[in-house]
mmCIF file of N, CA and C and ligand atoms in Angstrom:
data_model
loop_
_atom_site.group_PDB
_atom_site.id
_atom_site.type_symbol
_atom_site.label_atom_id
_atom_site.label_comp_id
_atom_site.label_asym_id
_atom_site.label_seq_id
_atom_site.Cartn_x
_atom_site.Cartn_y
_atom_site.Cartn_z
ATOM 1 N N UNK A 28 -11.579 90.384 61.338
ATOM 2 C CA UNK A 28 -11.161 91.726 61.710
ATOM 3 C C UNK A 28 -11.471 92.699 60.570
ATOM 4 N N UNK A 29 -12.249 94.151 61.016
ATOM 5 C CA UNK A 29 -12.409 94.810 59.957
ATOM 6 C C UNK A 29 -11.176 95.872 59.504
ATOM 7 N N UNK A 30 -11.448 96.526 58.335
ATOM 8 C CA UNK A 30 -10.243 97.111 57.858
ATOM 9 C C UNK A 30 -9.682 98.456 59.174
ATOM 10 N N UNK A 31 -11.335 98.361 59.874
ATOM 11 C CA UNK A 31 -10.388 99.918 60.634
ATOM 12 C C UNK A 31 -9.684 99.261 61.702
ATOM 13 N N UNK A 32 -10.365 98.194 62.324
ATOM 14 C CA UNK A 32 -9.517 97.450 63.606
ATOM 15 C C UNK A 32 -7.790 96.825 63.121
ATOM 16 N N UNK A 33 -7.773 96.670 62.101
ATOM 17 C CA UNK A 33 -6.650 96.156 61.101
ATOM 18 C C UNK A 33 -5.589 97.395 61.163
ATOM 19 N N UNK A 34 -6.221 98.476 60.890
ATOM 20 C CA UNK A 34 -5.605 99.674 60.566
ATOM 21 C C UNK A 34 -4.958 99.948 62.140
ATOM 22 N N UNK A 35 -5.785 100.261 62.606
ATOM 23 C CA UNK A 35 -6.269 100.801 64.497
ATOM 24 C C UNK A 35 -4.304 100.034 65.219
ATOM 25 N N UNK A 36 -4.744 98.434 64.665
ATOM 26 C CA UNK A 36 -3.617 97.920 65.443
ATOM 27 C C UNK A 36 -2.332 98.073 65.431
ATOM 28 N N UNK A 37 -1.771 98.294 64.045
ATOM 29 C CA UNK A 37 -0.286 98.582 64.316
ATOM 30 C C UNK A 37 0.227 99.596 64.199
ATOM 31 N N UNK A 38 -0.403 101.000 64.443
ATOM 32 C CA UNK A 38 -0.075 102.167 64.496
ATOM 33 C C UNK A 38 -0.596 103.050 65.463
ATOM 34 N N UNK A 39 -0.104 102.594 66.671
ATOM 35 C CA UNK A 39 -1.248 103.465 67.814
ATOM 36 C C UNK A 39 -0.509 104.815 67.799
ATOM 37 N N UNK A 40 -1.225 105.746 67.586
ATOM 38 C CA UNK A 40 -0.588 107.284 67.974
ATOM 39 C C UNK A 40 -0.831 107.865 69.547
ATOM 40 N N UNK A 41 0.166 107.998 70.360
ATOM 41 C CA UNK A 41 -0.322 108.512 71.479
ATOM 42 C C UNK A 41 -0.370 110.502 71.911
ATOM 43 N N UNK A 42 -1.591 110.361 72.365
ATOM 44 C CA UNK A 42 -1.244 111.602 73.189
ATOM 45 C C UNK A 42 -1.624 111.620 74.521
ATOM 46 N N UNK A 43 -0.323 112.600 75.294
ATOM 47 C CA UNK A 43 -0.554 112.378 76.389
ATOM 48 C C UNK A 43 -0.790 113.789 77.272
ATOM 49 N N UNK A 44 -1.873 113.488 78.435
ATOM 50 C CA UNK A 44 -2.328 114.070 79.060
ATOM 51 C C UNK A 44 -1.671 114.611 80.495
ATOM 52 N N UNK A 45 -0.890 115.057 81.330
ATOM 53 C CA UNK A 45 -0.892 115.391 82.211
ATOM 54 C C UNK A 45 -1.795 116.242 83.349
ATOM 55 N N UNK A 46 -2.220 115.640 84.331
ATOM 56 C CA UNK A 46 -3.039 115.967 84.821
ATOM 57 C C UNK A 46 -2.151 116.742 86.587
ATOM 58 N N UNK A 47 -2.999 117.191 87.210
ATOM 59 C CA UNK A 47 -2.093 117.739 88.783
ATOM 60 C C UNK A 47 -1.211 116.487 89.152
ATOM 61 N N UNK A 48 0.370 116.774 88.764
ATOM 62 C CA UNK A 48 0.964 115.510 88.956
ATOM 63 C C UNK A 48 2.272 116.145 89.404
ATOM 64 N N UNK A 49 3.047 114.788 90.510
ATOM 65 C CA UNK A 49 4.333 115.623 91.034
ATOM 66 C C UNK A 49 5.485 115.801 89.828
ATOM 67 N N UNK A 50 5.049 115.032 88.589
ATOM 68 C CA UNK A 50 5.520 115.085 87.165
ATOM 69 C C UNK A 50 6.389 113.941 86.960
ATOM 70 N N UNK A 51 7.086 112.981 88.113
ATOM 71 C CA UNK A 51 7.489 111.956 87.456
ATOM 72 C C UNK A 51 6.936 110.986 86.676
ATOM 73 N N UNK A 52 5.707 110.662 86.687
ATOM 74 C CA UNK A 52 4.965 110.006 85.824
ATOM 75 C C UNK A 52 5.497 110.818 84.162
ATOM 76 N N UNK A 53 5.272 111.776 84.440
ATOM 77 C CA UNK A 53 5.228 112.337 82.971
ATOM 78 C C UNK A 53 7.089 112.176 82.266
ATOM 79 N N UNK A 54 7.865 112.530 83.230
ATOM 80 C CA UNK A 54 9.334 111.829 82.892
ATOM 81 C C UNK A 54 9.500 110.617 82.443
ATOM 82 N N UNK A 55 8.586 109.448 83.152
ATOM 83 C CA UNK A 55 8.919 108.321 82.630
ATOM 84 C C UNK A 55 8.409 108.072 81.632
ATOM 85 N N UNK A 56 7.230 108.529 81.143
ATOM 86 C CA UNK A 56 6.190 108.187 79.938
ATOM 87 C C UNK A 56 7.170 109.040 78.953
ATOM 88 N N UNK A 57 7.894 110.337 78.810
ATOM 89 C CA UNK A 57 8.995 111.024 77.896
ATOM 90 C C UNK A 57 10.182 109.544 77.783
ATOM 91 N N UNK A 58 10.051 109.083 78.493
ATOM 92 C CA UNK A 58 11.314 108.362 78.519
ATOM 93 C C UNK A 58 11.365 106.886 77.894
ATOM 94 N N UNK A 59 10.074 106.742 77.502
ATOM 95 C CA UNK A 59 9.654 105.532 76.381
ATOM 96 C C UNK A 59 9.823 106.088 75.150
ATOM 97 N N UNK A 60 10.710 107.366 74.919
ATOM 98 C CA UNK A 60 10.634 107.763 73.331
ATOM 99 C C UNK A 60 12.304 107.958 73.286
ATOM 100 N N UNK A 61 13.055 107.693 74.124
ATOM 101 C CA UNK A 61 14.593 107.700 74.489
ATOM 102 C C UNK A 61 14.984 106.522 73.527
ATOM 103 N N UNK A 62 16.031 106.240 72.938
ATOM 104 C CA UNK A 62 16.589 105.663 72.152
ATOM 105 C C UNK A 62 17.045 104.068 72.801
ATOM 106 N N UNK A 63 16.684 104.880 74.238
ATOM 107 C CA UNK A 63 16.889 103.224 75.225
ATOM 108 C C UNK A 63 15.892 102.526 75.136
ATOM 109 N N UNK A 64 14.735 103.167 74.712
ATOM 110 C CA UNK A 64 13.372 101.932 74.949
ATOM 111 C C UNK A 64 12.793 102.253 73.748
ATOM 112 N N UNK A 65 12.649 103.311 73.028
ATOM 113 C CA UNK A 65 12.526 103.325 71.765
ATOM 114 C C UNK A 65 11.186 103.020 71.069
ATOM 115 N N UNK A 66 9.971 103.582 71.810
ATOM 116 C CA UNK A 66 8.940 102.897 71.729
ATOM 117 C C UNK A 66 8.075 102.748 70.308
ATOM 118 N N UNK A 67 8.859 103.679 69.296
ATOM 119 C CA UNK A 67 8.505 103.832 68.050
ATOM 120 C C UNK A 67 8.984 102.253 67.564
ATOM 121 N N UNK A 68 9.566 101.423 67.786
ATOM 122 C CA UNK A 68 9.922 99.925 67.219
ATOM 123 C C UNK A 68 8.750 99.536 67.199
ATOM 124 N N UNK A 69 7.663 100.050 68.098
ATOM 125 C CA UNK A 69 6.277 98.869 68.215
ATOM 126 C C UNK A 69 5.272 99.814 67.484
ATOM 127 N N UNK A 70 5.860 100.623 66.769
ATOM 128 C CA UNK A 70 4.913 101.411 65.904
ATOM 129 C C UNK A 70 3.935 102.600 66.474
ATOM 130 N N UNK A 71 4.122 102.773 67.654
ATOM 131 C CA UNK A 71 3.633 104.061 68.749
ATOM 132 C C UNK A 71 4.529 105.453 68.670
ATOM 133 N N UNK A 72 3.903 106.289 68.729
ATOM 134 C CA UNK A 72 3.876 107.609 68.336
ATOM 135 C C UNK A 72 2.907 108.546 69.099
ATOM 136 N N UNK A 73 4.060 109.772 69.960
ATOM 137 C CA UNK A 73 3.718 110.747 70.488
ATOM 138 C C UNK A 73 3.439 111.764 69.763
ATOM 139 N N UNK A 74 1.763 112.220 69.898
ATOM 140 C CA UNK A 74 1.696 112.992 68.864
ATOM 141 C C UNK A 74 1.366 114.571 69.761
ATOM 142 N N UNK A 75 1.288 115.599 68.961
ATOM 143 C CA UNK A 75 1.270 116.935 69.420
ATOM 144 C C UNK A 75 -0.604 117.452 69.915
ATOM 145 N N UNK A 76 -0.860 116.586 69.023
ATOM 146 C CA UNK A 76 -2.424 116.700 69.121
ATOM 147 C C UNK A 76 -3.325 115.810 69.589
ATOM 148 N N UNK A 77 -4.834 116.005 69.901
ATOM 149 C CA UNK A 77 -5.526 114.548 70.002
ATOM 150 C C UNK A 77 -6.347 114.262 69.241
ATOM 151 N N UNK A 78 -6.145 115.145 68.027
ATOM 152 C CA UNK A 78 -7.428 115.042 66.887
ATOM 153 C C UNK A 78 -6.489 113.808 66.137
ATOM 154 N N UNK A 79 -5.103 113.980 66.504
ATOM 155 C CA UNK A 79 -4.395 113.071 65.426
ATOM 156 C C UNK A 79 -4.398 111.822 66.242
ATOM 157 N N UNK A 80 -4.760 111.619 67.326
ATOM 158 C CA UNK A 80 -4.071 110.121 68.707
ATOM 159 C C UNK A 80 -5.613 109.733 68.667
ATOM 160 N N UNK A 81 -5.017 107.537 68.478
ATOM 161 C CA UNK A 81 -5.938 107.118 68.780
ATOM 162 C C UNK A 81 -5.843 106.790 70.265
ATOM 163 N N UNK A 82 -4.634 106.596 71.221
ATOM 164 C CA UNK A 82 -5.035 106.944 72.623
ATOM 165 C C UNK A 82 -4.834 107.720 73.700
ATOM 166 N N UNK A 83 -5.115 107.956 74.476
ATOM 167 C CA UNK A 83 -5.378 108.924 75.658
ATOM 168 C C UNK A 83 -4.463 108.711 76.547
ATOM 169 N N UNK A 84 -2.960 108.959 76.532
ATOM 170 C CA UNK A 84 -2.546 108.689 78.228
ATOM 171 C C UNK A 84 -2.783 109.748 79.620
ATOM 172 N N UNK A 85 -3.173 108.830 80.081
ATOM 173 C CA UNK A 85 -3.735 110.046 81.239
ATOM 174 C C UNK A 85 -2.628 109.914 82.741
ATOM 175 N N UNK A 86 -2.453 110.429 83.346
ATOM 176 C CA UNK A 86 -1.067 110.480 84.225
ATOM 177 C C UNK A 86 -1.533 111.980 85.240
ATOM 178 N N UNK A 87 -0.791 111.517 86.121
ATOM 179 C CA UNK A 87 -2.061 112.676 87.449
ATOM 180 C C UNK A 87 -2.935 112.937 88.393
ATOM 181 N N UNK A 88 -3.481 113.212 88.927
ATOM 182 C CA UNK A 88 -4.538 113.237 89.730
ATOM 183 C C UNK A 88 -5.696 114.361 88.655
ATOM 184 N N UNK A 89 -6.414 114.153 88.455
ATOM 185 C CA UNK A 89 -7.632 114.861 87.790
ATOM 186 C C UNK A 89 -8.437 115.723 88.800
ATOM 187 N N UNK A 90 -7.838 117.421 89.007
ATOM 188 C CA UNK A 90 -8.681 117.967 89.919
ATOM 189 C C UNK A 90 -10.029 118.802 89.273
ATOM 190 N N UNK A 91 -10.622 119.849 89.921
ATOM 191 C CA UNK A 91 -11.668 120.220 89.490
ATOM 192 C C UNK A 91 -11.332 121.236 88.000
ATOM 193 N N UNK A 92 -10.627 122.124 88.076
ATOM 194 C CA UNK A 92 -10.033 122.346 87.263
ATOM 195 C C UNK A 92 -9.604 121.644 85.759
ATOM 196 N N UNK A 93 -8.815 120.330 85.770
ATOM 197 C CA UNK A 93 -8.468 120.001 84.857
ATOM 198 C C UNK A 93 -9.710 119.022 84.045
ATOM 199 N N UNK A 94 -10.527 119.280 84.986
ATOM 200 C CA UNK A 94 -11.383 117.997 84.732
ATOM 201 C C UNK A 94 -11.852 118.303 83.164
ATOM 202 N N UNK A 95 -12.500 119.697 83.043
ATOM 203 C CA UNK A 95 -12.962 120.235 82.431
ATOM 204 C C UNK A 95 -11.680 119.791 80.819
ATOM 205 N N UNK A 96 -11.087 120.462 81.145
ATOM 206 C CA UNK A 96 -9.881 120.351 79.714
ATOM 207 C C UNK A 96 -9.726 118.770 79.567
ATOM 208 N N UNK A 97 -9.664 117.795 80.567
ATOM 209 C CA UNK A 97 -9.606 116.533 80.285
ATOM 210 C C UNK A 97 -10.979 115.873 79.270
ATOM 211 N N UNK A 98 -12.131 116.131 79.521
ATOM 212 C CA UNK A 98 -13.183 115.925 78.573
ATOM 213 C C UNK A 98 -12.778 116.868 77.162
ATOM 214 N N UNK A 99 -13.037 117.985 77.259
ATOM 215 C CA UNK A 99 -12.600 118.782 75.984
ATOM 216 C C UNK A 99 -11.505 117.707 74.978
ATOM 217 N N UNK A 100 -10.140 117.269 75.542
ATOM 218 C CA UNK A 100 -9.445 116.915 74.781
ATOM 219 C C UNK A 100 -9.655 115.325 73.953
ATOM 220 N N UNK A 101 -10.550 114.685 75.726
ATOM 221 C CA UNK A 101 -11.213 113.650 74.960
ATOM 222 C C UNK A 101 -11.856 113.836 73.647
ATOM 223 N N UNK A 102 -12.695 114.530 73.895
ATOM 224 C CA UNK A 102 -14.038 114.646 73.301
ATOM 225 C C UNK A 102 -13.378 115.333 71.850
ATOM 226 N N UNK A 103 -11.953 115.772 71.435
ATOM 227 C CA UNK A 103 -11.336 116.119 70.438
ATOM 228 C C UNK A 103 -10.960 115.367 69.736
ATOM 229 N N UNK A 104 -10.918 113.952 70.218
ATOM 230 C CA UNK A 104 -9.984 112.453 69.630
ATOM 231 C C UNK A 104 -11.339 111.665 69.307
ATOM 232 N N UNK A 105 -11.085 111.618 67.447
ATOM 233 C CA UNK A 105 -11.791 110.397 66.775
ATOM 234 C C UNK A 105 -11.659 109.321 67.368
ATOM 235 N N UNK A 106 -13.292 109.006 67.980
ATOM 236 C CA UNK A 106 -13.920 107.525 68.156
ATOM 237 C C UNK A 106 -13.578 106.351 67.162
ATOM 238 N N UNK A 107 -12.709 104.978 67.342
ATOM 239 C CA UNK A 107 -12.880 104.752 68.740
ATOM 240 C C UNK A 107 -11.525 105.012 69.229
ATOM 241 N N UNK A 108 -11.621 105.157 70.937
ATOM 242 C CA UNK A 108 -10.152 105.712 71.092
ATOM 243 C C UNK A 108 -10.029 104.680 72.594
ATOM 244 N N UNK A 109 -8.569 104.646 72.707
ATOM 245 C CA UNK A 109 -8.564 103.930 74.028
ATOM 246 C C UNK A 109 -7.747 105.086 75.121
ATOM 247 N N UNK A 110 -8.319 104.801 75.968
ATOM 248 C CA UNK A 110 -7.712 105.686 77.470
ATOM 249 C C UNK A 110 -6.914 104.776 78.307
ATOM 250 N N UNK A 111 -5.944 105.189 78.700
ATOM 251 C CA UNK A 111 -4.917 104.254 79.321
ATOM 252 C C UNK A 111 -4.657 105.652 80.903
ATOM 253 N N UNK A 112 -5.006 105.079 82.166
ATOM 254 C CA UNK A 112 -4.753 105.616 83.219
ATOM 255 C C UNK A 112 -3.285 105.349 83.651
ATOM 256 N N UNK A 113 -2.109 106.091 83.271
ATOM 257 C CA UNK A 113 -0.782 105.573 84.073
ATOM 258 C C UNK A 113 -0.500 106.624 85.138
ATOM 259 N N UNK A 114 0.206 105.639 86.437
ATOM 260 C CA UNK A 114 0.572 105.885 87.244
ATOM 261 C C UNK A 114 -0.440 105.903 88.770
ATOM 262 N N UNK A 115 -0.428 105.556 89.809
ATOM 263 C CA UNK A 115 -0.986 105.399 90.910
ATOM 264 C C UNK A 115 -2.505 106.944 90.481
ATOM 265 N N UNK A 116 -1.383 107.821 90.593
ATOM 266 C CA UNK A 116 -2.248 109.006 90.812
ATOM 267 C C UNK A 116 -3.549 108.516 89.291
ATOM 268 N N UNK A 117 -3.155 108.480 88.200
ATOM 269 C CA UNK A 117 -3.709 108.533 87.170
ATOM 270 C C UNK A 117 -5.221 107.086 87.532
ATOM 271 N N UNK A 118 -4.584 106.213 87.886
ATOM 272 C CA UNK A 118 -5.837 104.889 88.188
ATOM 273 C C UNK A 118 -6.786 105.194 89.421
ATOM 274 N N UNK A 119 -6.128 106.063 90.435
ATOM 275 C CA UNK A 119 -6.800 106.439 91.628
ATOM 276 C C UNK A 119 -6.859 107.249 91.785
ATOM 277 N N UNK A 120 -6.041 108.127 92.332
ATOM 278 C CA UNK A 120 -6.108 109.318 92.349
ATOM 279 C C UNK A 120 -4.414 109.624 93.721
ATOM 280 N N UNK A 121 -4.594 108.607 93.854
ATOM 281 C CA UNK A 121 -3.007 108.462 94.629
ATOM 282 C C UNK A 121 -3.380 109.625 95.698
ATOM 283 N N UNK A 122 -1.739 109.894 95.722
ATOM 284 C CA UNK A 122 -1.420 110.595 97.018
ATOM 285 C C UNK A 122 -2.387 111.804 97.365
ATOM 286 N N UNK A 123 -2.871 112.347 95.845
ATOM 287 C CA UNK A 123 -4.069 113.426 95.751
ATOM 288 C C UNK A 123 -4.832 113.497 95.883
ATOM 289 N N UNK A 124 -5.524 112.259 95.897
ATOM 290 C CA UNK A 124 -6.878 111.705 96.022
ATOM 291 C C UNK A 124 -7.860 112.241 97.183
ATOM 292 N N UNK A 125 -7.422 112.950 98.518
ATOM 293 C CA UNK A 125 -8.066 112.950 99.627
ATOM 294 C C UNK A 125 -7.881 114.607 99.735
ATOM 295 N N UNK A 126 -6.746 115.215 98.438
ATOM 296 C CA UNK A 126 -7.546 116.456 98.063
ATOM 297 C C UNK A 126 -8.197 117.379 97.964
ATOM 298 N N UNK A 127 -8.689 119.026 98.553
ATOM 299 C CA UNK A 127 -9.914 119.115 98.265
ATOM 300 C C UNK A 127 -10.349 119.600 96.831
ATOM 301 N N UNK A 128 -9.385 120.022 96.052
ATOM 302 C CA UNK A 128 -9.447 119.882 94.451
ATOM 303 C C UNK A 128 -9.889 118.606 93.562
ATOM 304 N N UNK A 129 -9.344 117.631 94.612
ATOM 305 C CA UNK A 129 -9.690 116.389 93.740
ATOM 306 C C UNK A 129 -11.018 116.241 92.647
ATOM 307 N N UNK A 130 -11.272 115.914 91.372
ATOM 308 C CA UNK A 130 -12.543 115.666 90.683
ATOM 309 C C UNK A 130 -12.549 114.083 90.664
ATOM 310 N N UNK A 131 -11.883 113.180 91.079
ATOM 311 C CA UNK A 131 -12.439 111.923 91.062
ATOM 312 C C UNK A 131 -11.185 111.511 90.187
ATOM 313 N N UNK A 132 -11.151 110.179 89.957
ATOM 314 C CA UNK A 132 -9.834 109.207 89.336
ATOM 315 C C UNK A 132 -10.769 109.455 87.908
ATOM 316 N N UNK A 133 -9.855 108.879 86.817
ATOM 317 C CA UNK A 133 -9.965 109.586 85.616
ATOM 318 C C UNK A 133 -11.117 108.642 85.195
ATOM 319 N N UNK A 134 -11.234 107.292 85.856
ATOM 320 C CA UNK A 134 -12.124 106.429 85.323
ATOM 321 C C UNK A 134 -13.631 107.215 85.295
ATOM 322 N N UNK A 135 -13.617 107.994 86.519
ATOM 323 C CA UNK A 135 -14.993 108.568 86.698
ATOM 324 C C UNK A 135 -15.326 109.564 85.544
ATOM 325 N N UNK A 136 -14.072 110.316 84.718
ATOM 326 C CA UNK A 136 -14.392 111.236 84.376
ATOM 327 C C UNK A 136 -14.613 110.638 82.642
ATOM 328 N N UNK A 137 -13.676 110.019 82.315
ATOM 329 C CA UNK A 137 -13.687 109.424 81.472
ATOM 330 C C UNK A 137 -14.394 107.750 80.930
ATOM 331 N N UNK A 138 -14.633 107.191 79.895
ATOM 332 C CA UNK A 138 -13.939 105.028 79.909
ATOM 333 C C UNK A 138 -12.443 105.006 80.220
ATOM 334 N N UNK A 139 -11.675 104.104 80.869
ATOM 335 C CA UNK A 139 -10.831 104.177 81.150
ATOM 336 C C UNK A 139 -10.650 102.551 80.527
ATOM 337 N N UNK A 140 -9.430 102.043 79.619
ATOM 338 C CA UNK A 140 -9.505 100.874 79.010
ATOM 339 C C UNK A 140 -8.535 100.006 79.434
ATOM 340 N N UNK A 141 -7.396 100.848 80.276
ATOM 341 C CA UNK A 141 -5.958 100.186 80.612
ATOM 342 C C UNK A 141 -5.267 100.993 81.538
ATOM 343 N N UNK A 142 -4.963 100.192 82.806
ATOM 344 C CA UNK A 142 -4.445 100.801 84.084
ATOM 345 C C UNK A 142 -3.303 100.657 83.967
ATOM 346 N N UNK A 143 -2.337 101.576 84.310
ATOM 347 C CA UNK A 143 -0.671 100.946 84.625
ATOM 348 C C UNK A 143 -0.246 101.577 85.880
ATOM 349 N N UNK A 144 -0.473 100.879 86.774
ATOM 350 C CA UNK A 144 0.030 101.103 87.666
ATOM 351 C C UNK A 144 1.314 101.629 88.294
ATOM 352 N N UNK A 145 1.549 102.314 89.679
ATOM 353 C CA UNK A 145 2.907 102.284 89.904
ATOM 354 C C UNK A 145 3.794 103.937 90.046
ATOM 355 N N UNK A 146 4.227 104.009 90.963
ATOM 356 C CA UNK A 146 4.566 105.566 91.401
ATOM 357 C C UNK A 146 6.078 105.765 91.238
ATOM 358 N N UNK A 147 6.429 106.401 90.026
ATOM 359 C CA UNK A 147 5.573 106.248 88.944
ATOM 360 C C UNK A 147 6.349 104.844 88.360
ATOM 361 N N UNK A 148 5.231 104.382 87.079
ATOM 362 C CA UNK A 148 5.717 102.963 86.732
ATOM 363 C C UNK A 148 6.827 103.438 85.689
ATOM 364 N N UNK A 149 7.472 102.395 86.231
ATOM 365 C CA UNK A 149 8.934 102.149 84.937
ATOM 366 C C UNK A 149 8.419 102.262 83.314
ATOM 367 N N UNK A 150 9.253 102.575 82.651
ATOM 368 C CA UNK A 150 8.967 102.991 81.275
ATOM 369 C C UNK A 150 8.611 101.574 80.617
ATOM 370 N N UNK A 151 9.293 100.795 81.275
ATOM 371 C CA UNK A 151 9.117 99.333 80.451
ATOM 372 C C UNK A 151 7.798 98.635 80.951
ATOM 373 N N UNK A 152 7.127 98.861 82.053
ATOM 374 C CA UNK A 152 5.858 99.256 82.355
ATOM 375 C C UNK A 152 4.796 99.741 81.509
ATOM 376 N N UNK A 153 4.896 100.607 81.008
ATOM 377 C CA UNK A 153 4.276 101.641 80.407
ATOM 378 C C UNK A 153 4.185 100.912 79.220
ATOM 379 N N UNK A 154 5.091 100.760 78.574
ATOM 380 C CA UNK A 154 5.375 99.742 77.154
ATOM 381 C C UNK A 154 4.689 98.884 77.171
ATOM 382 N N UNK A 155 4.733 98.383 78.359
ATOM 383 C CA UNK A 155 4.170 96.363 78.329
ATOM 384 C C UNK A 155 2.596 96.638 78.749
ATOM 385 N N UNK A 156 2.184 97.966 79.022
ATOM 386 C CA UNK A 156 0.919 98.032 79.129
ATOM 387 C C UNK A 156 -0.150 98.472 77.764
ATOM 388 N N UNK A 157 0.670 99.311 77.021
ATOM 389 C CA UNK A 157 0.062 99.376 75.646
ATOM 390 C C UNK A 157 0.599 98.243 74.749
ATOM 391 N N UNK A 158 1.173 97.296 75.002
ATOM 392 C CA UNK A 158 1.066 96.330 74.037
ATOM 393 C C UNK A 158 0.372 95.515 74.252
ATOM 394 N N UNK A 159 -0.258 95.660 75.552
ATOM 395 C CA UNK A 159 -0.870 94.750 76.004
ATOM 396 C C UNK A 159 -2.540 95.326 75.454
ATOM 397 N N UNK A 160 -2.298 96.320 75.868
ATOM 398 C CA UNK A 160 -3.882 97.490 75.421
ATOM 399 C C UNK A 160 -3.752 96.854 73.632
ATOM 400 N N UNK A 161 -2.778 96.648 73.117
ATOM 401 C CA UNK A 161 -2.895 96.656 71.496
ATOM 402 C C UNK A 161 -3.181 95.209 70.793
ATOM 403 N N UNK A 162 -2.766 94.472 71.841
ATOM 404 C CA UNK A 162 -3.283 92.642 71.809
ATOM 405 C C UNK A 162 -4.380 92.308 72.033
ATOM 406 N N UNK A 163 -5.279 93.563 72.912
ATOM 407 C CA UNK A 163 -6.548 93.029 72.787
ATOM 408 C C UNK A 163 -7.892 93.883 72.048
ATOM 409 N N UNK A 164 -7.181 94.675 70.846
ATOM 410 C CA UNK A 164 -7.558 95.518 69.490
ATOM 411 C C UNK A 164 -8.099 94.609 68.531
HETATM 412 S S1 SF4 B 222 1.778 108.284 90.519
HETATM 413 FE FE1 SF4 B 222 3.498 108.918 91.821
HETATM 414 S S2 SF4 B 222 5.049 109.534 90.358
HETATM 415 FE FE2 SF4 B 222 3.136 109.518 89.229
HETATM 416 S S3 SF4 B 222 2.348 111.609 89.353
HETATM 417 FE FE3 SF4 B 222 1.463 110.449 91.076
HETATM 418 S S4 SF4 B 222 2.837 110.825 92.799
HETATM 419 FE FE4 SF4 B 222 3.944 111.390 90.934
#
């Protein structure tokens, strides 16, 4: 393992993306930083920016509109970075999907490295999916 993959692993910084979403996704992903799940124990961190996050949570349906700001912010976050699609809408495009705003599920717009499924998925979900994203760093 080299020193940056070394580095990379036990300090993932997240930032997260909201995309056209009915917003519970985005409640539950706030709710992995609650003192109940506490997600800073595993060394993860919500950050304000994406110049500072090595990953991408993406959460939403991605319409034509956001599509645009969704690359921009990528394209703001030092390589290499991982993208994590949470929530139905975020992996597919869910209930939005058939849309006529729709721009496609985020995979299209983006690499997409880790799905978490689930409308919206439980916080402990969410957790067990970036540790899982961080086991295979
Ligand atoms: S996956 Fe479900 S809970 Fe999450 S934003 Fe879409 S509709 Fe809302």
């Amino acid at each position: 393992m080299g020193f940056k993959d070394f580095c990379f692993k036990k300090s993932l910084w997240l930032f997260h993306y909201g995309g056209a979403s009915c917003n519970n996704c985005d409640i539950e992903i706030l709710d992995c930083l609650t003192p109940r799940y506490d997600v800073e124990r595993f060394g993860m961190k919500l950050v304000g920016s994406p110049r500072h996050a090595d990953v991408l949570l993406v959460n939403g349906s991605i319409n034509k509109r956001d599509k645009d700001r969704l690359l921009e912010v990528y394209d703001q976050m030092a390589k290499p970075v991982k993208v994590v699609a949470v929530g139905a809408c975020g992996c597919t495009g869910g209930i939005f999907a058939e849309g006529i705003p729709f721009a496609g599920p985020v995979d299209k717009i983006i690499p997409v490295d880790a799905y978490i499924p689930g409308c919206p998925p439980k916080p402990e979900a969410i957790i067990a999916g970036i540790v899982k994203l961080i086991e295979t760093i």
